[in-house]
PDB file of C-alpha atoms and ligand atoms in Angstrom:
ATOM      1  CA  UNK G  60       0.466   0.014   0.327  1.00  0.00           C
ATOM      2  CA  UNK G  61       0.674   3.937  -0.642  1.00  0.00           C
ATOM      3  CA  UNK G  62      -0.080   7.181  -0.579  1.00  0.00           C
ATOM      4  CA  UNK G  63      -3.901   5.478  -1.275  1.00  0.00           C
ATOM      5  CA  UNK G  64      -5.959   2.808  -0.073  1.00  0.00           C
ATOM      6  CA  UNK G  65      -4.685   0.738  -3.160  1.00  0.00           C
ATOM      7  CA  UNK G  66      -2.304  -1.763  -4.161  1.00  0.00           C
ATOM      8  CA  UNK G  67       0.157  -0.405  -7.162  1.00  0.00           C
ATOM      9  CA  UNK G  68      -0.432  -3.463  -8.875  1.00  0.00           C
ATOM     10  CA  UNK G  69      -4.003  -1.968  -9.242  1.00  0.00           C
ATOM     11  CA  UNK G  70      -4.438  -1.533 -13.073  1.00  0.00           C
ATOM     12  CA  UNK G  71      -6.016   1.941 -12.536  1.00  0.00           C
ATOM     13  CA  UNK G  72      -3.810   2.277  -9.838  1.00  0.00           C
ATOM     14  CA  UNK G  73      -1.994   5.652 -11.672  1.00  0.00           C
ATOM     15  CA  UNK G  74      -5.228   7.047 -13.035  1.00  0.00           C
ATOM     16  CA  UNK G  75      -6.188   6.762  -8.904  1.00  0.00           C
ATOM     17  CA  UNK G  76      -3.429   8.659  -7.497  1.00  0.00           C
ATOM     18  CA  UNK G  77      -3.689  11.015  -9.994  1.00  0.00           C
ATOM     19  CA  UNK G  78      -7.161  11.668  -8.529  1.00  0.00           C
ATOM     20  CA  UNK G  79      -6.101  11.630  -5.160  1.00  0.00           C
ATOM     21  CA  UNK G  80      -3.340  14.153  -5.010  1.00  0.00           C
ATOM     22  CA  UNK G  81      -5.487  16.754  -7.220  1.00  0.00           C
ATOM     23  CA  UNK G  82      -8.227  16.136  -5.200  1.00  0.00           C
ATOM     24  CA  UNK G  83      -5.521  16.702  -1.799  1.00  0.00           C
ATOM     25  CA  UNK G  84      -4.433  19.917  -3.599  1.00  0.00           C
ATOM     26  CA  UNK G  85      -7.824  21.169  -3.757  1.00  0.00           C
ATOM     27  CA  UNK G  86      -8.078  21.168   0.352  1.00  0.00           C
ATOM     28  CA  UNK G  87      -4.893  22.367   0.767  1.00  0.00           C
ATOM     29  CA  UNK G  88      -5.258  25.322  -1.410  1.00  0.00           C
ATOM     30  CA  UNK G  89      -3.340  24.493  -4.130  1.00  0.00           C
ATOM     31  CA  UNK G  90      -5.138  23.194  -6.981  1.00  0.00           C
ATOM     32  CA  UNK G  91      -8.144  25.134  -8.841  1.00  0.00           C
ATOM     33  CA  UNK G  92     -11.791  23.715  -9.027  1.00  0.00           C
ATOM     34  CA  UNK G  93     -11.069  24.287 -12.833  1.00  0.00           C
ATOM     35  CA  UNK G  94      -8.045  21.709 -11.970  1.00  0.00           C
ATOM     36  CA  UNK G  95      -9.623  19.322 -11.669  1.00  0.00           C
ATOM     37  CA  UNK G  96     -11.710  19.332 -15.080  1.00  0.00           C
ATOM     38  CA  UNK G  97      -8.002  19.405 -16.252  1.00  0.00           C
ATOM     39  CA  UNK G  98      -7.443  16.557 -14.954  1.00  0.00           C
ATOM     40  CA  UNK G  99     -10.441  14.396 -15.726  1.00  0.00           C
ATOM     41  CA  UNK G 100      -9.451  15.960 -19.762  1.00  0.00           C
ATOM     42  CA  UNK G 101      -5.552  14.740 -19.329  1.00  0.00           C
ATOM     43  CA  UNK G 102      -7.183  11.275 -17.944  1.00  0.00           C
ATOM     44  CA  UNK G 103      -9.404  10.765 -20.927  1.00  0.00           C
ATOM     45  CA  UNK G 104      -6.396  11.615 -23.389  1.00  0.00           C
ATOM     46  CA  UNK G 105      -3.531   9.328 -20.983  1.00  0.00           C
ATOM     47  CA  UNK G 106      -6.403   6.300 -21.557  1.00  0.00           C
ATOM     48  CA  UNK G 107      -5.779   6.694 -25.130  1.00  0.00           C
ATOM     49  CA  UNK G 108      -2.334   6.324 -24.713  1.00  0.00           C
ATOM     50  CA  UNK G 109      -2.413   3.345 -22.868  1.00  0.00           C
ATOM     51  CA  UNK G 110      -1.677   5.047 -19.429  1.00  0.00           C
ATOM     52  CA  UNK G 111       2.176   4.919 -20.808  1.00  0.00           C
ATOM     53  CA  UNK G 112       5.483   6.885 -21.780  1.00  0.00           C
ATOM     54  CA  UNK G 113       5.245   6.436 -26.020  1.00  0.00           C
ATOM     55  CA  UNK G 114       8.097   6.640 -27.671  1.00  0.00           C
ATOM     56  CA  UNK G 115       7.882   9.317 -29.380  1.00  0.00           C
ATOM     57  CA  UNK G 116       7.045  11.276 -26.159  1.00  0.00           C
ATOM     58  CA  UNK G 117      10.219   9.389 -24.505  1.00  0.00           C
ATOM     59  CA  UNK G 118      12.313  11.821 -27.509  1.00  0.00           C
ATOM     60  CA  UNK G 119      10.235  14.926 -26.674  1.00  0.00           C
ATOM     61  CA  UNK G 120      11.797  14.161 -23.342  1.00  0.00           C
ATOM     62  CA  UNK G 121      15.285  14.283 -24.374  1.00  0.00           C
ATOM     63  CA  UNK G 122      15.325  16.829 -26.516  1.00  0.00           C
ATOM     64  CA  UNK G 123      13.592  19.074 -23.582  1.00  0.00           C
ATOM     65  CA  UNK G 124      16.284  17.746 -21.480  1.00  0.00           C
ATOM     66  CA  UNK G 125      19.110  19.086 -24.267  1.00  0.00           C
ATOM     67  CA  UNK G 126      17.072  22.531 -24.895  1.00  0.00           C
ATOM     68  CA  UNK G 127      17.390  23.007 -20.636  1.00  0.00           C
ATOM     69  CA  UNK G 128      21.189  22.264 -20.199  1.00  0.00           C
ATOM     70  CA  UNK G 129      21.756  24.260 -23.316  1.00  0.00           C
ATOM     71  CA  UNK G 130      19.698  27.107 -21.995  1.00  0.00           C
ATOM     72  CA  UNK G 131      20.749  30.416 -20.659  1.00  0.00           C
ATOM     73  CA  UNK G 132      17.783  30.957 -18.261  1.00  0.00           C
ATOM     74  CA  UNK G 133      15.706  28.739 -17.750  1.00  0.00           C
ATOM     75  CA  UNK G 134      12.381  28.606 -15.956  1.00  0.00           C
ATOM     76  CA  UNK G 135       9.957  25.738 -15.337  1.00  0.00           C
ATOM     77  CA  UNK G 136       6.329  27.373 -14.675  1.00  0.00           C
ATOM     78  CA  UNK G 137       4.521  25.501 -11.505  1.00  0.00           C
ATOM     79  CA  UNK G 138       0.685  26.220 -11.732  1.00  0.00           C
ATOM     80  CA  UNK G 139      -2.061  24.438  -9.096  1.00  0.00           C
ATOM     81  CA  UNK G 140      -2.386  21.074 -11.008  1.00  0.00           C
ATOM     82  CA  UNK G 141       1.751  20.241 -11.359  1.00  0.00           C
ATOM     83  CA  UNK G 142       2.241  21.761  -7.680  1.00  0.00           C
ATOM     84  CA  UNK G 143      -0.034  18.933  -6.180  1.00  0.00           C
ATOM     85  CA  UNK G 144       1.108  15.624  -8.682  1.00  0.00           C
ATOM     86  CA  UNK G 145       4.882  16.562  -8.794  1.00  0.00           C
ATOM     87  CA  UNK G 146       5.870  19.301  -6.267  1.00  0.00           C
ATOM     88  CA  UNK G 147       9.781  17.449  -5.798  1.00  0.00           C
ATOM     89  CA  UNK G 148       9.803  15.949  -9.337  1.00  0.00           C
ATOM     90  CA  UNK G 149       9.841  19.458 -10.126  1.00  0.00           C
ATOM     91  CA  UNK G 150      12.396  20.167  -7.695  1.00  0.00           C
ATOM     92  CA  UNK G 151      14.441  17.625  -8.910  1.00  0.00           C
ATOM     93  CA  UNK G 152      14.477  18.833 -12.401  1.00  0.00           C
ATOM     94  CA  UNK G 153      15.438  22.618 -11.872  1.00  0.00           C
ATOM     95  CA  UNK G 154      18.294  21.206  -9.654  1.00  0.00           C
ATOM     96  CA  UNK G 155      19.225  19.273 -12.520  1.00  0.00           C
ATOM     97  CA  UNK G 156      19.253  21.765 -15.259  1.00  0.00           C
ATOM     98  CA  UNK G 157      20.513  24.340 -12.825  1.00  0.00           C
ATOM     99  CA  UNK G 158      16.695  25.844 -13.819  1.00  0.00           C
ATOM    100  CA  UNK G 159      14.703  28.466 -11.732  1.00  0.00           C
ATOM    101  CA  UNK G 160      10.279  27.666 -10.571  1.00  0.00           C
ATOM    102  CA  UNK G 161       8.349  30.117 -10.913  1.00  0.00           C
ATOM    103  CA  UNK G 162       4.673  29.578  -9.736  1.00  0.00           C
ATOM    104  CA  UNK G 163       2.209  30.954 -12.305  1.00  0.00           C
ATOM    105  CA  UNK G 164      -1.421  30.694 -12.139  1.00  0.00           C
ATOM    106  CA  UNK G 165      -3.860  30.961 -14.097  1.00  0.00           C
ATOM    107  CA  UNK G 166      -6.548  31.698 -11.507  1.00  0.00           C
ATOM    108  CA  UNK G 167      -3.768  33.557  -9.407  1.00  0.00           C
ATOM    109  CA  UNK G 168      -5.266  34.648  -5.975  1.00  0.00           C
ATOM    110  CA  UNK G 169      -2.695  35.935  -3.377  1.00  0.00           C
ATOM    111  CA  UNK G 170      -3.011  32.785  -0.970  1.00  0.00           C
ATOM    112  CA  UNK G 171      -3.111  30.418  -4.036  1.00  0.00           C
ATOM    113  CA  UNK G 172       0.085  31.636  -5.100  1.00  0.00           C
ATOM    114  CA  UNK G 173       1.669  31.948  -1.060  1.00  0.00           C
ATOM    115  CA  UNK G 174       0.850  28.180  -0.175  1.00  0.00           C
ATOM    116  CA  UNK G 175       2.224  27.117  -3.357  1.00  0.00           C
ATOM    117  CA  UNK G 176       5.541  28.512  -2.849  1.00  0.00           C
ATOM    118  CA  UNK G 177       5.192  26.675   0.926  1.00  0.00           C
ATOM    119  CA  UNK G 178       4.108  23.912  -0.526  1.00  0.00           C
ATOM    120  CA  UNK G 179       7.306  23.551  -2.884  1.00  0.00           C
ATOM    121  CA  UNK G 180       9.496  24.882  -0.163  1.00  0.00           C
ATOM    122  CA  UNK G 181       7.799  21.379   1.916  1.00  0.00           C
ATOM    123  CA  UNK G 182       9.686  19.488  -0.625  1.00  0.00           C
ATOM    124  CA  UNK G 183      13.265  20.386  -1.331  1.00  0.00           C
ATOM    125  CA  UNK G 184      13.195  23.424  -2.805  1.00  0.00           C
ATOM    126  CA  UNK G 185      15.672  25.889  -0.421  1.00  0.00           C
ATOM    127  CA  UNK G 186      17.201  22.621   0.165  1.00  0.00           C
ATOM    128  CA  UNK G 187      18.454  21.930  -3.035  1.00  0.00           C
ATOM    129  CA  UNK G 188      19.398  25.218  -3.929  1.00  0.00           C
ATOM    130  CA  UNK G 189      16.279  25.980  -6.120  1.00  0.00           C
ATOM    131  CA  UNK G 190      15.086  29.908  -6.339  1.00  0.00           C
ATOM    132  CA  UNK G 191      11.614  30.021  -6.342  1.00  0.00           C
ATOM    133  CA  UNK G 192       9.549  33.227  -8.247  1.00  0.00           C
ATOM    134  CA  UNK G 193       6.593  34.862  -9.379  1.00  0.00           C
ATOM    135  CA  UNK G 194       5.458  36.486  -6.329  1.00  0.00           C
ATOM    136  CA  UNK G 195       7.252  39.337  -7.641  1.00  0.00           C
ATOM    137  CA  UNK G 196       4.671  39.938 -10.032  1.00  0.00           C
ATOM    138  CA  UNK G 197       5.767  42.837 -12.066  1.00  0.00           C
ATOM    139  CA  UNK G 198       6.178  41.183 -15.427  1.00  0.00           C
ATOM    140  CA  UNK G 199       3.621  41.263 -18.056  1.00  0.00           C
ATOM    141  CA  UNK G 200       2.963  38.510 -21.159  1.00  0.00           C
ATOM    142  CA  UNK G 201       1.795  41.256 -24.142  1.00  0.00           C
ATOM    143  CA  UNK G 202      -1.169  40.353 -25.241  1.00  0.00           C
ATOM    144  CA  UNK G 203      -3.037  38.897 -22.791  1.00  0.00           C
ATOM    145  CA  UNK G 204      -5.695  40.467 -20.447  1.00  0.00           C
ATOM    146  CA  UNK G 205      -5.700  41.026 -16.219  1.00  0.00           C
ATOM    147  CA  UNK G 206      -4.277  38.042 -14.206  1.00  0.00           C
ATOM    148  CA  UNK G 207      -3.077  36.147 -16.866  1.00  0.00           C
ATOM    149  CA  UNK G 208      -0.817  38.246 -18.590  1.00  0.00           C
ATOM    150  CA  UNK G 209       1.225  38.109 -14.705  1.00  0.00           C
ATOM    151  CA  UNK G 210       4.713  36.807 -14.739  1.00  0.00           C
ATOM    152  CA  UNK G 211       8.091  37.227 -12.783  1.00  0.00           C
ATOM    153  CA  UNK G 212       9.887  39.571 -14.930  1.00  0.00           C
ATOM    154  CA  UNK G 213      12.789  38.296 -13.212  1.00  0.00           C
ATOM    155  CA  UNK G 214      11.610  34.482 -13.734  1.00  0.00           C
ATOM    156  CA  UNK G 215       9.539  33.551 -16.934  1.00  0.00           C
ATOM    157  CA  UNK G 216       9.827  37.596 -18.263  1.00  0.00           C
ATOM    158  CA  UNK G 217      13.187  37.278 -18.928  1.00  0.00           C
ATOM    159  CA  UNK G 218      14.067  33.797 -19.604  1.00  0.00           C
ATOM    160  CA  UNK G 219      14.694  32.139 -22.912  1.00  0.00           C
ATOM    161  CA  UNK G 220      13.795  28.562 -22.515  1.00  0.00           C
ATOM    162  CA  UNK G 221      10.652  28.158 -20.847  1.00  0.00           C
ATOM    163  CA  UNK G 222       8.884  24.646 -19.672  1.00  0.00           C
ATOM    164  CA  UNK G 223       4.842  25.324 -19.208  1.00  0.00           C
ATOM    165  CA  UNK G 224       2.889  22.201 -18.293  1.00  0.00           C
ATOM    166  CA  UNK G 225      -0.768  22.420 -18.749  1.00  0.00           C
ATOM    167  CA  UNK G 226      -0.779  25.823 -20.342  1.00  0.00           C
ATOM    168  CA  UNK G 227      -4.054  27.161 -21.834  1.00  0.00           C
ATOM    169  CA  UNK G 228      -3.282  27.591 -25.501  1.00  0.00           C
ATOM    170  CA  UNK G 229      -3.605  31.931 -25.523  1.00  0.00           C
ATOM    171  CA  UNK G 230      -0.977  31.974 -22.534  1.00  0.00           C
ATOM    172  CA  UNK G 231       0.761  29.312 -24.803  1.00  0.00           C
ATOM    173  CA  UNK G 232       0.963  31.383 -27.465  1.00  0.00           C
ATOM    174  CA  UNK G 233       1.464  34.582 -26.482  1.00  0.00           C
ATOM    175  CA  UNK G 234       5.139  33.575 -24.631  1.00  0.00           C
ATOM    176  CA  UNK G 235       6.383  31.973 -28.145  1.00  0.00           C
ATOM    177  CA  UNK G 236       5.264  35.086 -29.720  1.00  0.00           C
ATOM    178  CA  UNK G 237       7.940  36.835 -27.317  1.00  0.00           C
ATOM    179  CA  UNK G 238      10.486  34.728 -28.237  1.00  0.00           C
ATOM    180  CA  UNK G 239      10.210  32.032 -25.563  1.00  0.00           C
ATOM    181  CA  UNK G 240      11.323  28.873 -26.668  1.00  0.00           C
ATOM    182  CA  UNK G 241       8.492  26.604 -25.495  1.00  0.00           C
ATOM    183  CA  UNK G 242       8.234  22.990 -23.753  1.00  0.00           C
ATOM    184  CA  UNK G 243       4.676  21.818 -23.377  1.00  0.00           C
ATOM    185  CA  UNK G 244       3.811  18.681 -21.276  1.00  0.00           C
ATOM    186  CA  UNK G 245       0.077  17.971 -22.460  1.00  0.00           C
ATOM    187  CA  UNK G 246      -1.773  14.746 -23.283  1.00  0.00           C
ATOM    188  CA  UNK G 247      -3.867  16.088 -25.630  1.00  0.00           C
ATOM    189  CA  UNK G 248      -2.113  16.043 -28.831  1.00  0.00           C
ATOM    190  CA  UNK G 249      -4.255  18.606 -30.495  1.00  0.00           C
ATOM    191  CA  UNK G 250      -4.355  21.423 -27.531  1.00  0.00           C
ATOM    192  CA  UNK G 251      -3.199  25.156 -29.169  1.00  0.00           C
ATOM    193  CA  UNK G 252      -0.371  24.564 -26.313  1.00  0.00           C
ATOM    194  CA  UNK G 253       1.333  20.866 -27.561  1.00  0.00           C
ATOM    195  CA  UNK G 254       0.997  22.556 -31.411  1.00  0.00           C
ATOM    196  CA  UNK G 255       2.640  25.866 -30.698  1.00  0.00           C
ATOM    197  CA  UNK G 256       5.599  24.117 -28.826  1.00  0.00           C
ATOM    198  CA  UNK G 257       9.282  23.437 -29.596  1.00  0.00           C
ATOM    199  CA  UNK G 258       9.336  20.528 -28.131  1.00  0.00           C
ATOM    200  CA  UNK G 259       5.504  19.179 -26.758  1.00  0.00           C
ATOM    201  CA  UNK G 260       5.814  16.681 -24.912  1.00  0.00           C
ATOM    202  CA  UNK G 261       2.558  14.368 -25.154  1.00  0.00           C
ATOM    203  CA  UNK G 262       2.582  12.202 -21.969  1.00  0.00           C
ATOM    204  CA  UNK G 263       1.153  12.550 -18.282  1.00  0.00           C
ATOM    205  CA  UNK G 264       3.103  14.746 -15.888  1.00  0.00           C
ATOM    206  CA  UNK G 265       3.566  12.351 -13.405  1.00  0.00           C
ATOM    207  CA  UNK G 266       6.061  10.278 -15.867  1.00  0.00           C
ATOM    208  CA  UNK G 267       7.535  13.527 -18.146  1.00  0.00           C
ATOM    209  CA  UNK G 268       9.170  15.142 -15.294  1.00  0.00           C
ATOM    210  CA  UNK G 269      11.058  11.960 -13.906  1.00  0.00           C
ATOM    211  CA  UNK G 270      11.841  11.253 -17.441  1.00  0.00           C
ATOM    212  CA  UNK G 271      13.261  14.698 -18.430  1.00  0.00           C
ATOM    213  CA  UNK G 272      15.262  14.597 -15.198  1.00  0.00           C
ATOM    214  CA  UNK G 273      16.402  11.308 -15.992  1.00  0.00           C
ATOM    215  CA  UNK G 274      17.699  12.090 -19.476  1.00  0.00           C
ATOM    216  CA  UNK G 275      19.119  15.047 -17.868  1.00  0.00           C
ATOM    217  CA  UNK G 276      21.104  13.601 -15.898  1.00  0.00           C
ATOM    218  CA  UNK G 277      22.618  11.085 -18.777  1.00  0.00           C
ATOM    219  CA  UNK G 278      23.386  13.513 -21.033  1.00  0.00           C
ATOM    220  CA  UNK G 279      24.960  16.020 -18.511  1.00  0.00           C
ATOM    221  CA  UNK G 280      28.768  15.477 -19.346  1.00  0.00           C
ATOM    222  CA  UNK G 281      27.517  15.905 -23.733  1.00  0.00           C
ATOM    223  CA  UNK G 282      29.106  18.900 -25.498  1.00  0.00           C
ATOM    224  CA  UNK G 283      27.298  21.413 -26.838  1.00  0.00           C
ATOM    225  CA  UNK G 284      27.243  20.728 -30.114  1.00  0.00           C
ATOM    226  CA  UNK G 285      25.848  16.944 -29.497  1.00  0.00           C
ATOM    227  CA  UNK G 286      22.882  18.664 -27.211  1.00  0.00           C
ATOM    228  CA  UNK G 287      22.283  21.289 -30.130  1.00  0.00           C
ATOM    229  CA  UNK G 288      22.105  17.558 -32.729  1.00  0.00           C
ATOM    230  CA  UNK G 289      19.305  16.523 -30.373  1.00  0.00           C
ATOM    231  CA  UNK G 290      17.650  19.735 -30.325  1.00  0.00           C
ATOM    232  CA  UNK G 291      17.809  19.849 -34.431  1.00  0.00           C
ATOM    233  CA  UNK G 292      16.776  16.378 -34.875  1.00  0.00           C
ATOM    234  CA  UNK G 293      13.899  16.411 -32.952  1.00  0.00           C
ATOM    235  CA  UNK G 294      10.677  16.848 -35.767  1.00  0.00           C
ATOM    236  CA  UNK G 295       7.455  18.604 -32.958  1.00  0.00           C
ATOM    237  CA  UNK G 296       5.521  17.972 -35.403  1.00  0.00           C
ATOM    238  CA  UNK G 297       6.524  14.549 -36.555  1.00  0.00           C
ATOM    239  CA  UNK G 298       5.976  13.486 -32.757  1.00  0.00           C
ATOM    240  CA  UNK G 299       1.956  15.034 -32.289  1.00  0.00           C
ATOM    241  CA  UNK G 300       1.166  13.468 -35.390  1.00  0.00           C
ATOM    242  CA  UNK G 301       2.688  10.160 -33.676  1.00  0.00           C
ATOM    243  CA  UNK G 302       0.671  10.519 -30.635  1.00  0.00           C
ATOM    244  CA  UNK G 303      -2.392  11.039 -32.912  1.00  0.00           C
ATOM    245  CA  UNK G 304      -1.750   7.525 -34.279  1.00  0.00           C
ATOM    246  CA  UNK G 305      -1.392   5.605 -30.839  1.00  0.00           C
ATOM    247  CA  UNK G 306      -4.942   7.358 -30.119  1.00  0.00           C
ATOM    248  CA  UNK G 307      -6.585   6.452 -33.269  1.00  0.00           C
ATOM    249  CA  UNK G 308      -4.641   3.022 -33.940  1.00  0.00           C
ATOM    250  CA  UNK G 309      -5.193   1.821 -30.403  1.00  0.00           C
ATOM    251  CA  UNK G 310      -1.445   0.549 -31.363  1.00  0.00           C
ATOM    252  CA  UNK G 311       1.956   1.373 -28.784  1.00  0.00           C
ATOM    253  CA  UNK G 312       4.662   2.993 -31.161  1.00  0.00           C
TER     254      UNK G 312
HETATM  255  O1  PTJ S 685      -3.876  26.434 -11.465  1.00  0.00           O
HETATM  256  P1  PTJ S 685      -4.031  26.739 -12.376  1.00  0.00           P
HETATM  257  O2  PTJ S 685      -4.843  28.330 -12.141  1.00  0.00           O
HETATM  258  O3  PTJ S 685      -2.903  27.676 -13.017  1.00  0.00           O
HETATM  259  O4  PTJ S 685      -4.870  26.897 -13.197  1.00  0.00           O
HETATM  260  C1  PTJ S 685      -4.042  25.583 -14.211  1.00  0.00           C
HETATM  261  C2  PTJ S 685      -5.547  24.703 -15.175  1.00  0.00           C
HETATM  262  C3  PTJ S 685      -4.697  23.403 -15.341  1.00  0.00           C
HETATM  263  C4  PTJ S 685      -6.469  24.311 -14.403  1.00  0.00           C
HETATM  264  C5  PTJ S 685      -5.716  25.242 -16.716  1.00  0.00           C
HETATM  265  O5  PTJ S 685      -4.056  25.619 -16.313  1.00  0.00           O
HETATM  266  C6  PTJ S 685      -6.501  25.195 -17.829  1.00  0.00           C
HETATM  267  O6  PTJ S 685      -8.207  24.790 -17.166  1.00  0.00           O
HETATM  268  O7  PTJ S 685      -6.674  24.426 -18.293  1.00  0.00           O
HETATM  269  P2  PTJ S 685      -6.978  23.479 -19.350  1.00  0.00           P
HETATM  270  O8  PTJ S 685      -7.253  24.744 -20.628  1.00  0.00           O
HETATM  271  O9  PTJ S 685      -7.842  22.666 -18.732  1.00  0.00           O
HETATM  272  O10 PTJ S 685      -5.669  22.391 -19.826  1.00  0.00           O
HETATM  273  C7  PTJ S 685      -4.889  21.798 -19.149  1.00  0.00           C
HETATM  274  C8  PTJ S 685      -4.742  20.640 -20.207  1.00  0.00           C
HETATM  275  O11 PTJ S 685      -3.727  19.663 -19.393  1.00  0.00           O
HETATM  276  C9  PTJ S 685      -5.631  20.383 -21.223  1.00  0.00           C
HETATM  277  O12 PTJ S 685      -4.616  19.623 -22.308  1.00  0.00           O
HETATM  278  C10 PTJ S 685      -5.807  18.219 -20.008  1.00  0.00           C
HETATM  279  O13 PTJ S 685      -5.294  17.327 -21.145  1.00  0.00           O
HETATM  280  C11 PTJ S 685      -4.148  18.544 -19.823  1.00  0.00           C
HETATM  281  N1  PTJ S 685      -3.696  17.772 -18.720  1.00  0.00           N
HETATM  282  C12 PTJ S 685      -4.495  17.349 -17.365  1.00  0.00           C
HETATM  283  N2  PTJ S 685      -4.119  16.210 -17.120  1.00  0.00           N
HETATM  284  C13 PTJ S 685      -2.919  16.101 -17.214  1.00  0.00           C
HETATM  285  C14 PTJ S 685      -2.061  17.343 -18.126  1.00  0.00           C
HETATM  286  N3  PTJ S 685      -0.992  16.584 -19.155  1.00  0.00           N
HETATM  287  C15 PTJ S 685      -0.324  16.040 -18.739  1.00  0.00           C
HETATM  288  N4  PTJ S 685      -0.643  15.432 -16.924  1.00  0.00           N
HETATM  289  C16 PTJ S 685      -1.753  15.628 -16.995  1.00  0.00           C
HETATM  290  N5  PTJ S 685      -1.946  14.894 -15.595  1.00  0.00           N
END
């Protein structure tokens, strides 16, 4: 038995664990109620993808690791769902690639911002030496209205590469229009966020983040030329088409 009262051998274990973490996130004031809906959408796509990391998503995770290692100012964005599902794993990834973390919310409230910053600290951000940005809220994403436009000028505002998991399409497009190189994690290969990304990872964030970290550790001694080659050889359209094929055919690639 683990975090939930279900054995890990249960065929729906991962999905039950995900639901449990999102529910706990809502109770703790970290996740928004809309986060429950987002979770349901993700779960449906994960089911269609066989609830595993398909080969094209693994390639995308490797390209993401290479991009983050090459970046001058990489930033990992954390929202209410990400904080509930993979808080410690985000810290591990940030430490592995030398990135900052920015708490950046679609439905921004001061209470939730602070609760998420505290939650990330409880999961080892300070011990790992990972800076948590977001409370400053002194930057804007051009072209978006009110709270959705808010960023930390010293975080996402000045980043060259941003990892934006479970992002809404408008913001993903606006960040890309600002010249940011975007890595998106989204189980829906048809979502605008996935379509906008330089590197779309069509996988459950529960699997994707530890996978990027593993690739980053493995590539930590690679030369810039090798990392650039991995990024160059990655084709986002091919990766999205491969995910769609898996969904349509039911065959795992
Ligand atoms: O915490 P906030 O205020 O920033 O709000 C966050 C949510 C997620 C509620 C907000 O960004 C939102 O409404 O997102 P959407 O537009 O529902 O998009 C969420 C996307 O993430 C959908 O395409 C889902 O398929 C996908 N998704 C959901 N759960 C997962 C996922 N992708 C990967 N892993 C998941 N576990």
